[in-house]
């Protein structure tokens, strides 16, 4: 009570693209009386009966929605069972002082006396903690909890408890990261760690040969978990192995790059490269948990940080907020939450998830034309410039130019154009782009005149 459910609930529902239902509101609607009236007329027990029946109906219906359930509702064993069976239960954290401030004087039946209110809070607290699958203080926290993403400095030390289940864990880690962070991670996993597999540093890990080596080396049963420690490359191959080994076992990415924390670890896409192109073979496989520990980024070289910053800027443009101005920890939290919400709304990339490709059609074309010599961040910086200019957002293009300083590249123009036309987002050979109406309002699948797209691409290339 007073935790802010009725503010956060609808906001969360909107972020997840799901309906919002309040148990209290449904009870009020069905009886034609307010909760206060029901308390007065039928006593608390009478109200609880109605609440329990309504909560059951709403929860067991299992249609994807955000349900607001009042604090007292957990008193009913049947409601607790329904939550455990059908819901992801989020505990909205608050302190008794904050909660009292919100409810004092608003006439709620159980919030008339501060001392009684505090006693009730203390009495219910344990029940909440037992029923909860996660906890949050704000909408981003709620999205992250629902997506299974844990973002916290020092989280690696708690990996033993953060990896769900009790089965064995096998670690797949980037060769370059092993010396830096492997020891801490192994120590935190303790006895659950059954084996470690080192893969080549960076993109060289993303091959079918590496996947095959891992398929053969892993000894986990169906209750086992693959834990991936490294940047997006390691996560992609380890996630793909987890998605396919025994037809799919749990995996937990622990990203060690900024790209990994704000992008690659989020949303369940896994893949390896083929000689024919990047990410051509893969699977959707949502992680059992993501553990993003910003302290792991302290050893990251500046060039790798710059790659991540480009994705942060992209995310800020999509979200319509200058997320790049936030300090590091909050930046990771907000960016991860933004991508997680998009992916929860469109987990299989059939619709609006395409917005995450902002700037990437151009970026991929430039990368391909450079034979992948061009760093991804620089390519994305250039791609964002082109997308913003084609969107008619000159001022935002200038902001991106200042933030990322993307230098035009020296690649073959024809090769870049051919790669753009081949891009998997092309429909009938015509490039389809993600543009912005304004920051925060993406437009996907935009087909523009070929000459304009070609001119935008050419402007990123020096001859
Ligand atoms: N699955 C997805 O949704 C998704 C999203 C974005 C990117 N990706 C993929 O991610 C890959 C790029 O990943 P990336 O940019 O994270 O880099 P990366 O995994 O390729 O690693 C780059 C380099 O950084 C080093 N490194 C990693 N963490 C370090 C640390 N903490 N300290 C010092 N060095 C460290 C690595 O050893 C490597 O040499 C691409 O293959 C891309 O396709 C996937
Ligand atoms: Zn990218």
Coordinates of C-alpha atoms and ligand atoms in Angstrom, one line a residue:
X1 CA 0.0 0.0 0.0
X2 CA 1.4 3.3 -1.0
X3 CA 4.3 1.8 -3.0
X4 CA 3.1 3.5 -6.1
X5 CA 1.5 0.6 -7.9
X6 CA -1.2 2.5 -9.5
X7 CA 1.3 4.9 -11.1
X8 CA 3.9 2.4 -12.0
X9 CA 1.4 -0.3 -13.1
X10 CA -0.1 1.5 -16.1
X11 CA 3.3 2.9 -17.1
X12 CA 4.8 -0.6 -17.1
X13 CA 1.8 -2.0 -19.1
X14 CA 2.4 0.7 -21.7
X15 CA 6.2 -0.1 -21.9
X16 CA 5.3 -3.8 -22.3
X17 CA 2.5 -3.2 -24.7
X18 CA 0.1 -5.1 -22.5
X19 CA -3.3 -4.2 -20.9
X20 CA -3.3 -3.0 -17.3
X21 CA -5.8 -4.4 -14.8
X22 CA -6.3 -3.5 -11.2
X23 CA -7.9 -6.1 -8.9
X24 CA -9.4 -3.3 -6.8
X25 CA -10.8 -1.6 -9.8
X26 CA -12.4 -4.8 -11.1
X27 CA -13.9 -5.5 -7.7
X28 CA -15.3 -1.9 -7.5
X29 CA -16.7 -2.2 -11.0
X30 CA -18.4 -5.5 -10.3
X31 CA -19.9 -4.5 -7.0
X32 CA -20.6 -0.9 -7.9
X33 CA -19.0 0.1 -4.5
X34 CA -15.7 1.7 -3.6
X35 CA -13.1 -0.4 -1.6
X36 CA -13.7 1.9 1.4
X37 CA -17.5 1.3 1.1
X38 CA -16.9 -2.5 0.9
X39 CA -14.7 -2.4 4.0
X40 CA -17.4 -0.4 5.8
X41 CA -20.3 -2.6 4.7
X42 CA -18.8 -6.1 4.7
X43 CA -15.7 -5.7 6.9
X44 CA -12.2 -6.6 5.8
X45 CA -13.0 -10.3 5.5
X46 CA -15.8 -9.6 3.1
X47 CA -13.6 -7.5 0.9
X48 CA -10.8 -10.1 0.9
X49 CA -13.2 -12.7 -0.3
X50 CA -14.2 -10.6 -3.3
X51 CA -10.5 -9.7 -3.9
X52 CA -9.4 -13.3 -3.8
X53 CA -12.1 -14.4 -6.3
X54 CA -11.2 -11.5 -8.7
X55 CA -7.5 -12.1 -8.4
X56 CA -8.0 -15.8 -9.2
X57 CA -10.0 -15.0 -12.3
X58 CA -7.5 -12.4 -13.6
X59 CA -4.4 -14.5 -12.9
X60 CA -5.7 -17.9 -14.1
X61 CA -7.0 -16.3 -17.3
X62 CA -3.3 -16.1 -18.2
X63 CA -3.7 -13.4 -20.9
X64 CA -0.6 -11.4 -20.9
X65 CA -1.3 -8.3 -18.8
X66 CA 0.0 -6.3 -16.0
X67 CA -2.1 -7.0 -12.9
X68 CA -2.1 -4.7 -9.9
X69 CA -2.7 -6.6 -6.7
X70 CA -3.1 -4.8 -3.3
X71 CA -0.7 -5.7 -0.5
X72 CA -3.4 -7.5 1.5
X73 CA -4.2 -9.8 -1.3
X74 CA -1.2 -12.0 -0.5
X75 CA -2.9 -13.1 2.7
X76 CA -4.9 -15.6 0.7
X77 CA -3.1 -18.9 0.0
X78 CA -5.1 -19.4 -3.2
X79 CA -3.9 -16.1 -4.5
X80 CA -0.3 -16.9 -3.6
X81 CA -0.7 -20.2 -5.5
X82 CA -2.2 -18.5 -8.5
X83 CA 0.7 -16.0 -8.6
X84 CA 3.2 -18.8 -8.3
X85 CA 1.5 -20.7 -11.1
X86 CA 0.7 -18.0 -13.6
X87 CA 2.5 -14.7 -12.9
X88 CA 5.9 -13.1 -12.7
X89 CA 5.4 -11.4 -9.4
X90 CA 7.1 -8.1 -8.9
X91 CA 7.6 -6.6 -5.5
X92 CA 7.5 -2.8 -5.7
X93 CA 10.0 -1.7 -3.1
X94 CA 9.3 1.2 -0.8
X95 CA 10.0 2.2 2.8
X96 CA 7.3 2.6 5.4
X97 CA 8.0 6.4 5.4
X98 CA 7.6 6.8 1.7
X99 CA 4.5 4.7 1.6
X100 CA 2.9 6.5 4.5
X101 CA 3.6 9.8 2.8
X102 CA 1.7 8.6 -0.2
X103 CA -1.4 7.2 1.6
X104 CA -1.7 9.5 4.7
X105 CA -5.0 11.3 4.7
X106 CA -6.5 9.7 1.5
X107 CA -9.0 7.7 3.5
X108 CA -7.8 4.2 2.8
X109 CA -9.3 1.8 5.4
X110 CA -5.9 0.4 6.5
X111 CA -4.0 3.7 6.4
X112 CA -5.6 5.8 9.1
X113 CA -3.0 5.5 11.8
X114 CA 0.8 5.7 11.2
X115 CA 1.7 3.2 13.9
X116 CA -0.8 0.6 12.7
X117 CA 0.4 1.2 9.2
X118 CA 4.0 0.5 10.1
X119 CA 3.0 -2.6 12.0
X120 CA 1.1 -3.9 9.0
X121 CA 4.0 -3.1 6.7
X122 CA 6.4 -5.1 8.9
X123 CA 3.9 -7.9 9.2
X124 CA 3.4 -8.3 5.5
X125 CA 7.0 -7.7 4.4
X126 CA 8.1 -11.3 4.6
X127 CA 5.0 -12.5 2.7
X128 CA 5.9 -10.1 -0.1
X129 CA 9.5 -11.2 -0.3
X130 CA 8.5 -14.9 -0.4
X131 CA 5.9 -14.3 -3.2
X132 CA 8.1 -12.1 -5.3
X133 CA 10.0 -13.2 -8.4
X134 CA 11.8 -9.9 -8.6
X135 CA 11.7 -6.4 -7.1
X136 CA 11.9 -2.9 -8.5
X137 CA 11.6 0.8 -7.6
X138 CA 10.7 2.3 -11.0
X139 CA 9.4 1.3 -14.4
X140 CA 12.9 0.6 -15.9
X141 CA 13.6 -1.6 -12.9
X142 CA 10.3 -3.4 -13.4
X143 CA 11.1 -4.0 -17.1
X144 CA 14.5 -5.3 -16.2
X145 CA 13.2 -7.6 -13.5
X146 CA 10.5 -9.0 -15.9
X147 CA 13.2 -9.6 -18.5
X148 CA 15.5 -11.3 -16.0
X149 CA 18.2 -8.7 -16.2
X150 CA 20.2 -7.8 -13.2
X151 CA 22.2 -4.6 -13.5
X152 CA 24.5 -3.7 -10.5
X153 CA 28.1 -2.8 -9.8
X154 CA 29.8 -5.8 -8.1
X155 CA 27.0 -8.2 -9.2
X156 CA 29.6 -10.7 -10.4
X157 CA 30.5 -11.5 -6.8
X158 CA 26.9 -12.7 -6.3
X159 CA 26.8 -14.9 -9.4
X160 CA 26.4 -18.1 -7.4
X161 CA 23.0 -17.0 -6.2
X162 CA 22.0 -15.0 -9.4
X163 CA 22.2 -18.0 -11.7
X164 CA 18.7 -19.6 -11.5
X165 CA 18.3 -23.3 -10.6
X166 CA 20.6 -25.7 -8.8
X167 CA 22.1 -27.6 -11.7
X168 CA 25.7 -27.5 -12.8
X169 CA 27.2 -24.5 -14.7
X170 CA 29.7 -24.6 -17.5
X171 CA 31.6 -21.3 -18.2
X172 CA 32.3 -20.2 -21.8
X173 CA 34.7 -17.3 -21.7
X174 CA 36.6 -15.0 -24.0
X175 CA 40.3 -15.7 -24.1
X176 CA 41.1 -12.0 -23.7
X177 CA 38.8 -11.7 -20.7
X178 CA 40.0 -14.8 -18.9
X179 CA 43.1 -13.3 -17.4
X180 CA 41.2 -10.1 -16.3
X181 CA 38.0 -11.5 -14.8
X182 CA 37.9 -15.3 -15.1
X183 CA 39.3 -15.8 -11.6
X184 CA 36.6 -13.7 -9.9
X185 CA 33.8 -15.4 -11.8
X186 CA 35.1 -18.9 -11.1
X187 CA 35.4 -18.0 -7.4
X188 CA 31.8 -16.6 -7.3
X189 CA 30.4 -19.8 -8.9
X190 CA 32.1 -22.1 -6.4
X191 CA 31.1 -25.7 -6.6
X192 CA 28.4 -25.3 -9.2
X193 CA 31.1 -24.6 -11.8
X194 CA 31.6 -27.9 -13.6
X195 CA 33.9 -26.9 -16.4
X196 CA 35.3 -23.9 -18.3
X197 CA 35.8 -23.4 -22.0
X198 CA 37.9 -20.6 -23.4
X199 CA 37.0 -19.3 -26.9
X200 CA 39.1 -17.0 -29.1
X201 CA 38.9 -13.3 -28.2
X202 CA 36.3 -11.3 -30.0
X203 CA 34.6 -12.1 -33.3
X204 CA 36.9 -15.1 -34.1
X205 CA 34.8 -17.1 -31.6
X206 CA 31.6 -16.8 -33.7
X207 CA 32.2 -19.8 -36.0
X208 CA 30.4 -23.1 -36.5
X209 CA 33.7 -24.8 -35.8
X210 CA 33.8 -23.1 -32.3
X211 CA 30.2 -24.0 -31.8
X212 CA 30.9 -27.6 -32.7
X213 CA 33.9 -27.8 -30.4
X214 CA 31.7 -26.5 -27.5
X215 CA 28.8 -28.9 -28.4
X216 CA 31.3 -31.8 -27.9
X217 CA 33.0 -30.4 -24.9
X218 CA 30.0 -29.5 -22.8
X219 CA 28.8 -32.2 -20.4
X220 CA 25.7 -30.5 -18.9
X221 CA 22.4 -32.2 -18.4
X222 CA 19.0 -30.6 -19.2
X223 CA 19.1 -28.8 -15.8
X224 CA 22.5 -27.3 -16.5
X225 CA 23.4 -23.7 -17.4
X226 CA 25.9 -22.3 -19.9
X227 CA 27.4 -19.1 -18.4
X228 CA 28.9 -16.8 -21.0
X229 CA 31.6 -14.3 -20.0
X230 CA 32.8 -11.8 -22.6
X231 CA 31.6 -9.3 -25.2
X232 CA 28.9 -9.8 -27.7
X233 CA 31.0 -12.3 -29.7
X234 CA 31.3 -14.7 -26.8
X235 CA 27.7 -14.3 -25.8
X236 CA 26.5 -14.9 -29.4
X237 CA 28.4 -18.2 -29.8
X238 CA 27.8 -19.4 -26.2
X239 CA 24.1 -18.5 -26.4
X240 CA 23.8 -20.3 -29.7
X241 CA 25.4 -23.4 -28.2
X242 CA 23.0 -23.2 -25.2
X243 CA 20.0 -22.8 -27.6
X244 CA 20.9 -25.9 -29.6
X245 CA 22.7 -28.3 -27.1
X246 CA 20.1 -31.0 -26.0
X247 CA 17.6 -28.8 -28.0
X248 CA 18.1 -26.0 -25.7
X249 CA 19.4 -25.5 -22.1
X250 CA 19.5 -22.4 -19.9
X251 CA 22.1 -19.7 -20.4
X252 CA 23.2 -16.7 -18.5
X253 CA 25.2 -14.0 -20.3
X254 CA 27.6 -11.9 -18.2
X255 CA 28.6 -9.2 -20.6
X256 CA 32.1 -7.6 -20.2
X257 CA 31.8 -4.9 -22.9
X258 CA 29.5 -1.9 -23.1
X259 CA 28.1 -3.3 -26.3
X260 CA 27.4 -6.5 -24.5
X261 CA 25.7 -4.8 -21.5
X262 CA 23.4 -2.4 -23.5
X263 CA 22.8 -4.5 -26.5
X264 CA 24.1 -8.1 -27.2
X265 CA 23.1 -9.6 -23.8
X266 CA 19.6 -8.3 -24.1
X267 CA 16.7 -9.8 -26.1
X268 CA 17.7 -13.5 -26.7
X269 CA 19.3 -13.3 -30.2
X270 CA 22.2 -15.7 -30.6
X271 CA 24.3 -16.4 -33.7
X272 CA 27.5 -17.4 -35.4
X273 CA 28.9 -16.1 -38.7
X274 CA 29.3 -18.0 -42.0
X275 CA 31.9 -17.2 -44.7
X276 CA 28.9 -15.8 -46.6
X277 CA 28.1 -13.2 -43.9
X278 CA 27.7 -12.3 -40.3
X279 CA 25.1 -13.7 -38.0
X280 CA 23.6 -16.0 -40.7
X281 CA 23.0 -19.0 -38.4
X282 CA 21.4 -18.6 -35.0
X283 CA 18.4 -18.9 -32.7
X284 CA 16.2 -16.9 -30.5
X285 CA 16.9 -18.1 -26.9
X286 CA 16.0 -15.8 -24.1
X287 CA 18.6 -16.0 -21.2
X288 CA 17.5 -17.4 -17.9
X289 CA 19.2 -14.3 -16.4
X290 CA 21.5 -11.5 -17.6
X291 CA 24.1 -10.2 -15.1
X292 CA 25.5 -6.8 -16.1
X293 CA 28.2 -5.7 -13.7
X294 CA 29.6 -2.3 -14.7
X295 CA 32.8 -2.9 -12.8
X296 CA 33.8 -5.4 -15.6
X297 CA 34.0 -2.5 -18.0
X298 CA 36.9 -0.9 -16.1
X299 CA 39.4 -2.9 -18.1
X300 CA 37.8 -2.2 -21.5
X301 CA 40.0 -0.5 -24.0
X302 CA 38.8 2.9 -25.3
X303 CA 38.1 1.6 -28.8
X304 CA 35.7 -1.0 -27.4
X305 CA 34.0 1.6 -25.2
X306 CA 33.5 3.8 -28.2
X307 CA 31.7 0.9 -29.9
X308 CA 29.4 0.8 -26.9
X309 CA 28.8 4.5 -26.9
X310 CA 27.5 4.4 -30.5
X311 CA 24.8 1.9 -29.3
X312 CA 24.0 4.2 -26.3
X313 CA 23.5 7.1 -28.6
X314 CA 21.3 5.0 -30.9
X315 CA 19.3 3.9 -27.9
X316 CA 18.9 7.5 -26.7
X317 CA 17.7 8.6 -30.1
X318 CA 15.1 5.8 -30.1
X319 CA 14.0 6.5 -26.5
X320 CA 13.9 10.3 -27.1
X321 CA 16.1 11.0 -24.2
X322 CA 19.8 11.9 -24.0
X323 CA 20.8 8.7 -22.3
X324 CA 24.4 9.3 -23.3
X325 CA 24.5 12.2 -20.7
X326 CA 23.9 9.8 -17.8
X327 CA 26.7 8.5 -15.6
X328 CA 27.9 5.0 -16.6
X329 CA 25.8 2.8 -14.3
X330 CA 22.5 4.6 -14.9
X331 CA 23.4 4.6 -18.7
X332 CA 23.7 0.9 -18.8
X333 CA 20.5 0.4 -16.7
X334 CA 18.4 2.7 -18.8
X335 CA 19.7 1.4 -22.2
X336 CA 19.3 -2.2 -21.2
X337 CA 15.7 -1.5 -20.0
X338 CA 14.9 0.3 -23.2
X339 CA 16.0 -2.6 -25.4
X340 CA 14.5 -5.2 -23.1
X341 CA 11.1 -3.5 -23.4
X342 CA 11.3 -3.4 -27.2
X343 CA 12.2 -7.1 -27.2
X344 CA 9.5 -8.1 -24.8
X345 CA 7.0 -6.5 -27.0
X346 CA 8.4 -8.2 -30.1
X347 CA 10.6 -11.1 -29.0
X348 CA 10.8 -12.7 -32.5
X349 CA 11.7 -9.6 -34.4
X350 CA 8.6 -9.5 -36.5
X351 CA 7.6 -5.9 -36.1
X352 CA 8.8 -3.0 -34.1
X353 CA 12.0 -4.6 -32.9
X354 CA 13.3 -3.5 -36.3
X355 CA 13.7 0.0 -34.8
X356 CA 16.9 -1.3 -33.1
X357 CA 18.5 -1.3 -36.6
X358 CA 18.5 2.5 -36.6
X359 CA 21.7 3.5 -38.5
X360 CA 22.6 -0.1 -39.0
X361 CA 21.6 -0.6 -42.6
X362 CA 24.3 1.9 -43.6
X363 CA 26.7 0.7 -40.9
X364 CA 26.5 -2.9 -42.2
X365 CA 27.1 -1.8 -45.8
X366 CA 30.2 0.2 -44.7
X367 CA 31.5 -2.7 -42.6
X368 CA 31.1 -5.2 -45.4
X369 CA 32.8 -2.8 -47.9
X370 CA 35.7 -2.5 -45.5
X371 CA 36.0 -6.3 -45.2
X372 CA 35.0 -5.8 -41.5
X373 CA 38.1 -3.6 -40.8
X374 CA 35.9 -0.7 -39.8
X375 CA 35.0 -0.7 -36.1
X376 CA 31.3 -1.2 -35.5
X377 CA 30.9 1.9 -33.4
X378 CA 32.4 4.1 -36.1
X379 CA 30.2 2.5 -38.7
X380 CA 27.1 3.0 -36.5
X381 CA 28.1 6.6 -35.9
X382 CA 28.2 7.2 -39.6
X383 CA 24.9 5.2 -40.1
X384 CA 23.2 7.3 -37.5
X385 CA 24.3 10.5 -39.3
X386 CA 22.8 9.2 -42.6
X387 CA 19.6 8.1 -41.0
X388 CA 19.1 11.4 -39.2
X389 CA 19.8 13.4 -42.3
X390 CA 17.3 11.4 -44.3
X391 CA 14.9 11.9 -41.4
X392 CA 15.3 15.7 -41.9
X393 CA 16.7 16.0 -38.3
X394 CA 19.8 18.1 -39.0
X395 CA 20.1 19.2 -35.4
X396 CA 20.2 15.7 -34.1
X397 CA 22.7 14.8 -36.8
X398 CA 24.9 17.5 -35.4
X399 CA 24.5 16.2 -31.9
X400 CA 25.6 12.7 -33.1
X401 CA 28.5 14.2 -35.0
X402 CA 29.7 16.0 -31.8
X403 CA 29.2 12.9 -29.6
X404 CA 30.7 10.2 -31.8
X405 CA 32.9 12.3 -34.2
X406 CA 32.4 9.6 -37.0
X407 CA 35.1 10.1 -39.7
X408 CA 34.0 9.3 -43.2
X409 CA 35.6 6.1 -44.4
X410 CA 37.7 5.2 -47.4
X411 CA 35.9 2.2 -49.0
X412 CA 34.7 1.3 -52.5
X413 CA 31.4 3.1 -53.1
X414 CA 30.1 0.5 -55.4
X415 CA 30.9 -2.3 -52.9
X416 CA 29.1 -0.4 -50.1
X417 CA 26.1 0.2 -52.3
X418 CA 26.0 -3.5 -53.4
X419 CA 26.2 -4.6 -49.7
X420 CA 23.4 -2.2 -48.7
X421 CA 21.1 -3.6 -51.4
X422 CA 21.9 -7.2 -50.2
X423 CA 21.3 -6.3 -46.6
X424 CA 18.7 -8.7 -45.1
X425 CA 16.4 -5.8 -44.4
X426 CA 16.1 -5.1 -48.2
X427 CA 12.7 -6.0 -49.6
X428 CA 12.6 -6.7 -53.4
X429 CA 16.1 -5.1 -53.7
X430 CA 14.8 -1.8 -52.3
X431 CA 16.5 -0.8 -49.1
X432 CA 14.1 -0.4 -46.2
X433 CA 15.3 2.0 -43.5
X434 CA 14.6 2.9 -39.9
X435 CA 14.2 6.6 -39.7
X436 CA 13.0 9.0 -36.9
X437 CA 10.0 11.2 -37.1
X438 CA 11.6 12.9 -34.0
X439 CA 13.8 11.4 -31.4
X440 CA 11.6 8.9 -29.5
X441 CA 9.4 8.2 -32.5
X442 CA 11.0 5.7 -34.9
X443 CA 9.5 4.8 -38.3
X444 CA 10.4 1.3 -39.5
X445 CA 10.3 -0.1 -43.0
X446 CA 10.6 3.3 -44.7
X447 CA 11.3 3.0 -48.5
X448 CA 12.9 6.0 -49.9
X449 CA 14.0 7.0 -53.4
X450 CA 17.1 5.0 -54.3
X451 CA 19.0 8.1 -55.4
X452 CA 18.5 9.7 -51.9
X453 CA 19.7 6.6 -50.1
X454 CA 22.7 6.3 -52.4
X455 CA 23.6 10.0 -51.9
X456 CA 23.3 9.5 -48.1
X457 CA 25.6 6.5 -48.3
X458 CA 28.1 8.3 -50.5
X459 CA 28.3 11.2 -48.1
X460 CA 29.8 8.8 -45.5
X461 CA 32.6 7.7 -47.9
X462 CA 35.7 9.6 -48.9
X463 CA 37.3 8.8 -52.3
Ligands
LIG1 N1 22.9 -10.9 -30.1 C1 22.7 -9.6 -30.2 O1 21.6 -9.1 -30.0 C2 23.9 -8.7 -30.6 C3 23.7 -7.3 -30.4 C4 24.8 -6.5 -30.7 C5 26.0 -7.1 -31.1 N2 26.1 -8.5 -31.2 C6 27.4 -9.1 -31.6 O2 28.4 -8.7 -30.7 C7 29.7 -8.8 -31.3 C8 30.5 -7.6 -30.9 O3 30.7 -7.7 -29.5 P1 31.5 -6.6 -28.6 O4 31.5 -5.3 -29.3 O5 30.9 -6.8 -27.3 O6 33.0 -7.1 -28.7 P2 33.7 -8.6 -28.7 O7 32.9 -9.6 -28.0 O8 33.9 -8.9 -30.2 O9 35.0 -8.3 -28.0 C9 35.9 -7.3 -28.5 C10 37.2 -7.3 -27.8 O10 37.1 -6.8 -26.4 C11 37.8 -7.7 -25.5 N3 37.2 -7.5 -24.2 C12 35.9 -7.9 -23.9 N4 35.6 -7.5 -22.6 C13 36.7 -6.9 -22.1 C14 37.0 -6.3 -20.9 N5 36.1 -6.2 -19.9 N6 38.3 -5.8 -20.7 C15 39.2 -5.9 -21.8 N7 38.9 -6.4 -22.9 C16 37.7 -6.9 -23.1 C17 37.7 -9.0 -26.2 O11 38.7 -9.9 -25.7 C18 37.8 -8.7 -27.6 O12 39.2 -8.7 -28.0 C19 29.4 -8.8 -32.8 O13 29.7 -10.1 -33.3 C20 27.9 -8.6 -32.9 O14 27.3 -9.2 -34.0 C21 25.1 -9.3 -30.9
LIG2 ZN1 25.2 -2.3 -33.4

